[in-house]
mmCIF file of C-alpha atoms in Angstrom:
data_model
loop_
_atom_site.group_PDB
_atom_site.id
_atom_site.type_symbol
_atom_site.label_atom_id
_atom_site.label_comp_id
_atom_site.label_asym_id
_atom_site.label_seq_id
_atom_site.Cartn_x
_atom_site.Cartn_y
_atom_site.Cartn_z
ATOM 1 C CA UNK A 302 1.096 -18.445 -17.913
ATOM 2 C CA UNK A 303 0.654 -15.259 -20.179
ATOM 3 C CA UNK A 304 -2.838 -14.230 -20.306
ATOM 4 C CA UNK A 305 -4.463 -17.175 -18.642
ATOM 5 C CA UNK A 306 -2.808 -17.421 -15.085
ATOM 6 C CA UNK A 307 -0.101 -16.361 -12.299
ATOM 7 C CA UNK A 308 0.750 -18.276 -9.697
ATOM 8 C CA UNK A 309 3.507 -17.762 -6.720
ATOM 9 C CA UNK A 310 4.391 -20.790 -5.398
ATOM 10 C CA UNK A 311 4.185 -21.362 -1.514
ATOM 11 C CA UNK A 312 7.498 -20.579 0.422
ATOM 12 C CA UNK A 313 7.209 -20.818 4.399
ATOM 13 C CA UNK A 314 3.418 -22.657 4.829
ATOM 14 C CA UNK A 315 1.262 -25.360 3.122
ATOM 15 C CA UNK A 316 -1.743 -22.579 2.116
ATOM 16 C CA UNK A 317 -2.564 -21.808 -1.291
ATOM 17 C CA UNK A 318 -4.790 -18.781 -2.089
ATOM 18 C CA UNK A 319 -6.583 -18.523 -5.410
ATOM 19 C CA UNK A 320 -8.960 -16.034 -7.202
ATOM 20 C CA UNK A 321 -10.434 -17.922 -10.089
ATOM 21 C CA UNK A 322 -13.357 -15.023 -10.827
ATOM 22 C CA UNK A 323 -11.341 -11.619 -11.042
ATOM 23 C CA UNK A 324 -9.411 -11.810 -14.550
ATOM 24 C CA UNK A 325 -10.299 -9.035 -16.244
ATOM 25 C CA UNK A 326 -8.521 -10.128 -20.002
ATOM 26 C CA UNK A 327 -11.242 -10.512 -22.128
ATOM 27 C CA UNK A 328 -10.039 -12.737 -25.293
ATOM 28 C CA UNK A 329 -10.593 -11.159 -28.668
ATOM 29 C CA UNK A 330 -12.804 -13.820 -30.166
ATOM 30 C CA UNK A 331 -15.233 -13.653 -27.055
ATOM 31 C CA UNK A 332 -17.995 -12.200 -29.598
ATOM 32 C CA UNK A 333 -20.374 -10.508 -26.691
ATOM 33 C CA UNK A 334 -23.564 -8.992 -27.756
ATOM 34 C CA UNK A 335 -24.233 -7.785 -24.437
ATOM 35 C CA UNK A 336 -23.004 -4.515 -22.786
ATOM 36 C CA UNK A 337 -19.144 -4.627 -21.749
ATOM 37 C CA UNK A 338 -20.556 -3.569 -18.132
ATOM 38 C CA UNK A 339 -22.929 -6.145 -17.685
ATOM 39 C CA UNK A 340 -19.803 -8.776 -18.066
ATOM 40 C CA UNK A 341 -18.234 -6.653 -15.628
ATOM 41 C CA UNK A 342 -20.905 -7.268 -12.951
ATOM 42 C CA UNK A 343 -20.016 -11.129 -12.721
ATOM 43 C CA UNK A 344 -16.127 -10.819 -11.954
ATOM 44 C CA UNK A 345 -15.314 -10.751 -8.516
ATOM 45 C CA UNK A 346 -13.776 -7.521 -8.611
ATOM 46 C CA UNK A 347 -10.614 -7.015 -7.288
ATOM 47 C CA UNK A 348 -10.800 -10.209 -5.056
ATOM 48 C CA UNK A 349 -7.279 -10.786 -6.190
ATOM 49 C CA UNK A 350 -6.060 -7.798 -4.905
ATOM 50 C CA UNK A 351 -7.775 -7.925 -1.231
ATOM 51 C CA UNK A 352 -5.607 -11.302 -0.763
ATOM 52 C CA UNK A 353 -2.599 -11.322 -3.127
ATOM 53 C CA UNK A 354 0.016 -9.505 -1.393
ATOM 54 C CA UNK A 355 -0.940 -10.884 1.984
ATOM 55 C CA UNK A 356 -0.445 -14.372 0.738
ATOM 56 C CA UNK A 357 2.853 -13.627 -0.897
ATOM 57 C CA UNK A 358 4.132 -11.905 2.161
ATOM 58 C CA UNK A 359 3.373 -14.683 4.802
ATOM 59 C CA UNK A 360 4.707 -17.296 2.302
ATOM 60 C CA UNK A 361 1.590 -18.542 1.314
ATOM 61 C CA UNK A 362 0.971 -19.985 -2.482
ATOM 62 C CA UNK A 363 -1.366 -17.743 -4.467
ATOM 63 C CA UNK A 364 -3.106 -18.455 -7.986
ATOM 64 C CA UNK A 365 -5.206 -15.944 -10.142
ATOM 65 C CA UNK A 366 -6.914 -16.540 -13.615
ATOM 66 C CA UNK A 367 -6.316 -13.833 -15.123
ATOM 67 C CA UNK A 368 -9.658 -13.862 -18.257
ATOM 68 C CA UNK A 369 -13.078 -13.325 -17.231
ATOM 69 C CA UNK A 370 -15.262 -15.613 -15.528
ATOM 70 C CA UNK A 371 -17.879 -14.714 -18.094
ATOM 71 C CA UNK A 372 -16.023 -16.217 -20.359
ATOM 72 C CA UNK A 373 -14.778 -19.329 -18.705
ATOM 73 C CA UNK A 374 -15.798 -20.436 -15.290
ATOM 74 C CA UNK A 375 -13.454 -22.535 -13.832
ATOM 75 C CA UNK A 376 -16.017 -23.216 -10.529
ATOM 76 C CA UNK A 377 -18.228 -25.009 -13.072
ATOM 77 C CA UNK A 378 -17.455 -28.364 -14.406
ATOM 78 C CA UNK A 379 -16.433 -28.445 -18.192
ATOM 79 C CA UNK A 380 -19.775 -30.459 -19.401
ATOM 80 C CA UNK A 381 -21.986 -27.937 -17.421
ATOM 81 C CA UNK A 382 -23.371 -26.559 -20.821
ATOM 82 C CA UNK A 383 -26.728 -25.585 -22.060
ATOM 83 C CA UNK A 384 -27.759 -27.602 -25.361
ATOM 84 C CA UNK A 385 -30.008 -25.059 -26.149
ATOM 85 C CA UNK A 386 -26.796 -22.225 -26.276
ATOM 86 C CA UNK A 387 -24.976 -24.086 -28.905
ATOM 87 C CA UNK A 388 -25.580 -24.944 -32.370
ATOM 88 C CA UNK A 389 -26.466 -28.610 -33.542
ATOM 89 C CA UNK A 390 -25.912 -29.786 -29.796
ATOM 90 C CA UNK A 391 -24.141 -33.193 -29.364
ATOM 91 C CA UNK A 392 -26.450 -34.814 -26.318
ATOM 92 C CA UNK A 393 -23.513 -36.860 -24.654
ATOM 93 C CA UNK A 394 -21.466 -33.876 -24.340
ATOM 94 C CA UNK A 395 -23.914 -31.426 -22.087
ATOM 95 C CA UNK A 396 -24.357 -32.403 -18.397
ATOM 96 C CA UNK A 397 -26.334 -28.820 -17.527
ATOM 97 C CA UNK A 398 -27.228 -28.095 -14.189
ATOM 98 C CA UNK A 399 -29.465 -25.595 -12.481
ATOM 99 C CA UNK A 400 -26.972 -23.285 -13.028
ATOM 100 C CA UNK A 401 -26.193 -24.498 -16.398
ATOM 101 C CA UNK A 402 -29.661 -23.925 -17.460
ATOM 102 C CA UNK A 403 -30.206 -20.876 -16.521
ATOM 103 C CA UNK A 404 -27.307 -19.866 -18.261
ATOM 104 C CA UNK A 405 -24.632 -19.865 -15.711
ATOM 105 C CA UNK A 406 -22.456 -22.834 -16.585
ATOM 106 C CA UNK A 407 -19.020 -22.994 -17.398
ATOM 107 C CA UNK A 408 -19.600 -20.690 -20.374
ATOM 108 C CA UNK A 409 -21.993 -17.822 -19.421
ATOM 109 C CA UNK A 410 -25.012 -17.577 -21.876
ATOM 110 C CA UNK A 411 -26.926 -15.163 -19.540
ATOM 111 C CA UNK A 412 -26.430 -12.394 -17.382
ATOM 112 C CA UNK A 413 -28.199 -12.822 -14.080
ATOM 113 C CA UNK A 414 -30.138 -15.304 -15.726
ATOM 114 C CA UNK A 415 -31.976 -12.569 -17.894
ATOM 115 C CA UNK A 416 -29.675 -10.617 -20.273
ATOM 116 C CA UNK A 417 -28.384 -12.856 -22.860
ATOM 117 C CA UNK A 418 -24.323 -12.543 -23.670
ATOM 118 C CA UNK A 419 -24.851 -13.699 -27.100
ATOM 119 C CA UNK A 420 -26.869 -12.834 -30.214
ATOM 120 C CA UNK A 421 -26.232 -16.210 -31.719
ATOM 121 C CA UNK A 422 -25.333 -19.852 -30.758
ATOM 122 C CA UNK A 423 -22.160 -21.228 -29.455
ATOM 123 C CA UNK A 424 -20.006 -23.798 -31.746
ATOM 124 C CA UNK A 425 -18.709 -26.900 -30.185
ATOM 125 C CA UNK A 426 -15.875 -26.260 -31.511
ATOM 126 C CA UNK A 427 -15.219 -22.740 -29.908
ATOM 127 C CA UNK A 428 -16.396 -24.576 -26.912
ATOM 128 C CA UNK A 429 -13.507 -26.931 -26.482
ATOM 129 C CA UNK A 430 -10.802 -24.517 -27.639
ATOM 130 C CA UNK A 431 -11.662 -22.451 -24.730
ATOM 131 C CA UNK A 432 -11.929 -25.693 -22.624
ATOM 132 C CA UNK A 433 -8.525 -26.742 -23.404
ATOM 133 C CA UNK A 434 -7.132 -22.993 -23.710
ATOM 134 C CA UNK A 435 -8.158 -21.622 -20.345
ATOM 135 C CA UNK A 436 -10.518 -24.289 -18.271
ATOM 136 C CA UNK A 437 -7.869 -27.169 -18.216
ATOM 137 C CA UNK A 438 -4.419 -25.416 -17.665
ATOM 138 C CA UNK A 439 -6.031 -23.150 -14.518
ATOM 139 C CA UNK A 440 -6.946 -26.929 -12.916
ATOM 140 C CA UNK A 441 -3.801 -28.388 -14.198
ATOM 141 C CA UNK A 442 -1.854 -25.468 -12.528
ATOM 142 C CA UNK A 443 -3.820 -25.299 -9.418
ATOM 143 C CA UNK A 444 -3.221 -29.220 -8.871
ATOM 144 C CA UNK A 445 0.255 -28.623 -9.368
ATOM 145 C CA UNK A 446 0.507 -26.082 -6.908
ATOM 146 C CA UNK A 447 -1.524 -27.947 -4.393
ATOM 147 C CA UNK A 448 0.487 -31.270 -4.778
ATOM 148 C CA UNK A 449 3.913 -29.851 -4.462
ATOM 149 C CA UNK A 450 2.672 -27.898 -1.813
ATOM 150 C CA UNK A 451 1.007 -30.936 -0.051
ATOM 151 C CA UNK A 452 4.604 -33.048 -0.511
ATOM 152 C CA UNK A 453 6.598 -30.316 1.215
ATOM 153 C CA UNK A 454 4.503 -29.491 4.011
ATOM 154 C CA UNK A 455 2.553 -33.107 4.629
ATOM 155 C CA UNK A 456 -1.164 -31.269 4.441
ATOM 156 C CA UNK A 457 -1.929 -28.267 2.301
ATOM 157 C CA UNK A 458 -5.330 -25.529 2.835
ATOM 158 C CA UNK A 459 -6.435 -23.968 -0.249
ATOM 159 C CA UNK A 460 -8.705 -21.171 0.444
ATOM 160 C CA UNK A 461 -10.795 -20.120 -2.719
ATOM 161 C CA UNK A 462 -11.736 -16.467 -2.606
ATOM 162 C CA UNK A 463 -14.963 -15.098 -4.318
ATOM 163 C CA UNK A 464 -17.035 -11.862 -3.864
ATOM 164 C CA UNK A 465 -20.712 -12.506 -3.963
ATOM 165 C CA UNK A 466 -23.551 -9.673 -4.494
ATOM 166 C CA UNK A 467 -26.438 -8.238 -3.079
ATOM 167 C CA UNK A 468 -29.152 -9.863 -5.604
ATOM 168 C CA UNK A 469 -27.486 -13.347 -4.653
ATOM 169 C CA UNK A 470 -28.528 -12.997 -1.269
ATOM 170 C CA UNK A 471 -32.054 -11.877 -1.526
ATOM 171 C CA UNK A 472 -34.205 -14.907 -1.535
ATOM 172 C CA UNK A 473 -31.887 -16.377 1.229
ATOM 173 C CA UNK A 474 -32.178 -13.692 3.867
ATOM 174 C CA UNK A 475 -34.794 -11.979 4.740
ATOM 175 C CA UNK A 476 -33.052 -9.141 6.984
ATOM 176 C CA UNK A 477 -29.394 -8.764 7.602
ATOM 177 C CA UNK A 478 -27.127 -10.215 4.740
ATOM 178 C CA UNK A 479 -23.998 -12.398 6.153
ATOM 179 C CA UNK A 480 -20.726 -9.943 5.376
ATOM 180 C CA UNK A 481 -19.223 -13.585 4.267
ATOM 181 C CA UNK A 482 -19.993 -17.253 3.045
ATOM 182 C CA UNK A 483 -17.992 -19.790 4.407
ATOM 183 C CA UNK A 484 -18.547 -23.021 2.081
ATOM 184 C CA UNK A 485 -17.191 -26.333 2.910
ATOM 185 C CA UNK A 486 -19.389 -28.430 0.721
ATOM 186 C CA UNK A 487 -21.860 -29.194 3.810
ATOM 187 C CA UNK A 488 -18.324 -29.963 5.870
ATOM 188 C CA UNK A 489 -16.817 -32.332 3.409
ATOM 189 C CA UNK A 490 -14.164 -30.249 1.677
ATOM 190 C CA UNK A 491 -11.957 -29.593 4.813
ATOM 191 C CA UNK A 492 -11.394 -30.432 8.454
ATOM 192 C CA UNK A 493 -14.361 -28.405 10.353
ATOM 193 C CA UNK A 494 -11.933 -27.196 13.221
ATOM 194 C CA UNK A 495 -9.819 -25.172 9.918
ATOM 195 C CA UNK A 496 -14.077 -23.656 9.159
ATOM 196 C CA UNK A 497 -14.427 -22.811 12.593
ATOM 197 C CA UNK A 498 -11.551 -20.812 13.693
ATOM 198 C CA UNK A 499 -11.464 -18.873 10.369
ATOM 199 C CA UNK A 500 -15.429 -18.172 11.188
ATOM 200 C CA UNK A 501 -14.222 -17.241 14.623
ATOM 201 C CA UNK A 502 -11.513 -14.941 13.240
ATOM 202 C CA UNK A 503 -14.085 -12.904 10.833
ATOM 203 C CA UNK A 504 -16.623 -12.578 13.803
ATOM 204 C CA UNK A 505 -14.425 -10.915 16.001
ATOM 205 C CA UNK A 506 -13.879 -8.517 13.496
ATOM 206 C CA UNK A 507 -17.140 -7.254 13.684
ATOM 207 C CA UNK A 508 -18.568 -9.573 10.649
ATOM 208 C CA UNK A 509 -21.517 -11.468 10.242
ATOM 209 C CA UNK A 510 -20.872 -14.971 8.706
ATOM 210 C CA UNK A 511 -23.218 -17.797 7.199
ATOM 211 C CA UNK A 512 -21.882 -21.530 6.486
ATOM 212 C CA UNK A 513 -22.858 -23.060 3.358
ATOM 213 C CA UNK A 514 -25.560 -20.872 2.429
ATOM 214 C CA UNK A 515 -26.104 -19.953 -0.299
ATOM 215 C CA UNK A 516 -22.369 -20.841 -1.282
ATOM 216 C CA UNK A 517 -20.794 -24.264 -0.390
ATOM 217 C CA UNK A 518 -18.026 -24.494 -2.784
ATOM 218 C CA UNK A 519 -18.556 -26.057 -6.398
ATOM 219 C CA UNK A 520 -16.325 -27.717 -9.057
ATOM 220 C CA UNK A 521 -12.596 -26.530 -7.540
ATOM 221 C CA UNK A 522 -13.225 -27.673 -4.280
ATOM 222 C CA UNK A 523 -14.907 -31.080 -5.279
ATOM 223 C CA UNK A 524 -12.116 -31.365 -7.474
ATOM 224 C CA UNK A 525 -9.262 -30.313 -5.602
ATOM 225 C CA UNK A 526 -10.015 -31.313 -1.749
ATOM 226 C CA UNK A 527 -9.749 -34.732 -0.233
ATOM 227 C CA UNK A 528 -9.392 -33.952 3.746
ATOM 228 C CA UNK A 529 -8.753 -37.648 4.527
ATOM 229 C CA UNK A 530 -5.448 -37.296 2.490
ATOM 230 C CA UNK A 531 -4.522 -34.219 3.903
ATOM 231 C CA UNK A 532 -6.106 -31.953 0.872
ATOM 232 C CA UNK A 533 -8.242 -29.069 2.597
ATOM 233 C CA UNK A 534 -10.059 -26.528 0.903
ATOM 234 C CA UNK A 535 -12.783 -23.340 1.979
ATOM 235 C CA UNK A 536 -14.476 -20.988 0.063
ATOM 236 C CA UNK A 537 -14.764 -17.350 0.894
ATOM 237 C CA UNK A 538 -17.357 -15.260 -0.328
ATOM 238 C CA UNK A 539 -16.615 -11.332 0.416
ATOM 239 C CA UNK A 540 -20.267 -9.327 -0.104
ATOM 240 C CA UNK A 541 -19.241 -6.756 -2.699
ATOM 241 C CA UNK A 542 -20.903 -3.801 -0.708
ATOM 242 C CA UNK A 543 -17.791 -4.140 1.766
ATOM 243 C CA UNK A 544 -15.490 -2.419 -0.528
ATOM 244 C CA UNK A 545 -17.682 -1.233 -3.848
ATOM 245 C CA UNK A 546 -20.525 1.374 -4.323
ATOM 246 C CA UNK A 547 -23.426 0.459 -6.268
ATOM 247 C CA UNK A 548 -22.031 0.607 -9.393
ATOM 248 C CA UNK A 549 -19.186 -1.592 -9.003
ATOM 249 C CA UNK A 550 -16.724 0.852 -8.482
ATOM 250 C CA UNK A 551 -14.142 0.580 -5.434
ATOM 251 C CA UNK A 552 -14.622 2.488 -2.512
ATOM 252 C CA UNK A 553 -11.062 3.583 -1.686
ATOM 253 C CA UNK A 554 -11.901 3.833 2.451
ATOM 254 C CA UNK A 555 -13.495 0.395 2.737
ATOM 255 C CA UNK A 556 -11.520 -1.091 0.521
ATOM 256 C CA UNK A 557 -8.421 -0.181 2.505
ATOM 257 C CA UNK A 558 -10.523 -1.507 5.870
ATOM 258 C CA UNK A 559 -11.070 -4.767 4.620
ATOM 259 C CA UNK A 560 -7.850 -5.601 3.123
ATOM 260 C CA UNK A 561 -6.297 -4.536 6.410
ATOM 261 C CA UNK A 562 -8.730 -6.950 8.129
ATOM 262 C CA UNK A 563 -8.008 -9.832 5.221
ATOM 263 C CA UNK A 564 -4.497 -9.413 5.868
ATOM 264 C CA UNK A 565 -4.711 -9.948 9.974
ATOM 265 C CA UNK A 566 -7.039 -13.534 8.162
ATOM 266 C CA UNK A 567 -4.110 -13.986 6.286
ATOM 267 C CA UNK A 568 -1.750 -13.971 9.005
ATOM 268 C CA UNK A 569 -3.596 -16.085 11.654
ATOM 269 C CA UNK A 570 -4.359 -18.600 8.625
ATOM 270 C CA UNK A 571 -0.808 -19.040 7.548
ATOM 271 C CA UNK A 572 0.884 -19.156 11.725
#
């Protein structure tokens, strides 16, 4: 759908592979007080490109939102709002958590939990335009996708591709950060064995790999995965120093390594 999603529909396997953080079409009524680079620093830059033409090649489905995260997060569910963000605040419609509260809820209200997006309060009424403009057809289309996909093939694996920073990783590890976060939802969200040889896969390669922490899936896969009927999801966090410099730009040579080594993922995933 023009300026909200794109989606290729699976053709020779039951995988779907989405990037719900990398849209980079920022709405004209987003009304952002903040710098235009510190939005920039929560999409998962070009995640959509490390995995989209792999996925289309070996037949696999593949789904992208196309606006900002920053705008509406889609791995958040649609109540997770701050009260204290929006003007007159109706208390049965805000479920915040942690995340929520500090901002980082299904509408961002702070950067990094410290550099505020807006220089006034969000309407409720703004807030479930954009709910029902960009939060409910990405789920509606990724369901879609997943249930056709799951009535062709018997079983469908969605694998839900993020890029996670430096900062993020800080308080968890104390020396050597993990080159990527396999989440599962604490081994809930898919069959373990699926986990396993995909971890497998990325430590031959030379990468270092945590489970769970500090990423274990959120609101797409608990919405989207039941492994006891067949519905399998991961997460995949990428650590943004793999493929960008400091200041979020792309570094062309490790860029080009680690889509080479995605696309050997790709291809093991989808035989």
């Amino acid at each position: 759908m023009e300026n909200i999603y794109k989606i290729w529909p699976t053709t020779k396997v039951g995988v779907i592979f989405a990037s719900p953080h990398s849209g980079q079409n920022y709405p004209s009524d987003f009304d952002y007080d903040c710098s235009f680079s510190a939005l920039q620093s929560v999409e998962d830059t070009c995640v959509d490109s490390l995995f989209e033409d792999s996925a289309i090649a070996y037949g696999a489905g593949f789904i992208k939102a196309l606006f900002p995260r920053s705008y509406v997060d889609v791995n958040r569910a649609e109540d997770d709002m701050d009260p204290l963000a929006f003007e007159r605040p109706a208390p049965d419609t805000f479920k915040p958590s942690n995340k929520g509260l500090s901002g980082h809820g299904v509408f961002h209200t702070y950067i990094k939990g410290k550099i505020p997006v807006y220089s006034r309060r969000l309407t409720q009424a703004e807030a479930k335009q954009r709910l029902k403009k960009y939060y409910v057809p990405y789920h509606q289309a990724l369901n879609n996708i997943m249930q056709s996909t799951y009535l062709t093939y018997g079983n469908v694996l969605l694998i839900d591709c993020h890029a996670m920073s430096p900062s993020a990783l800080d308080q968890h590890f104390s020396n050597q950060q993990p080159d990527f976060v396999l989440g599962d939802l604490d081994g809930t969200s898919c069959d373990v064995a699926i986990r396993k040889k995909i971890q497998k896969a990325f430590i031959a390669m030379g990468y270092q790999v945590a489970i769970n922490t500090p990423f274990k899936g959120a609101t797409i896969l608990k919405r989207h995965t039941d492994p006891a009927r067949g519905f399998h999801g991961l997460q995949i966090e990428i650590h943004k120093n793999l493929y960008l410099d400091t200041g979020g730009r792309i570094i062309d040579k490790k860029f080009n390594i680690l889509k080479g080594n995605l696309n050997k993922l790709v291809a093991e995933i989808c035989a």
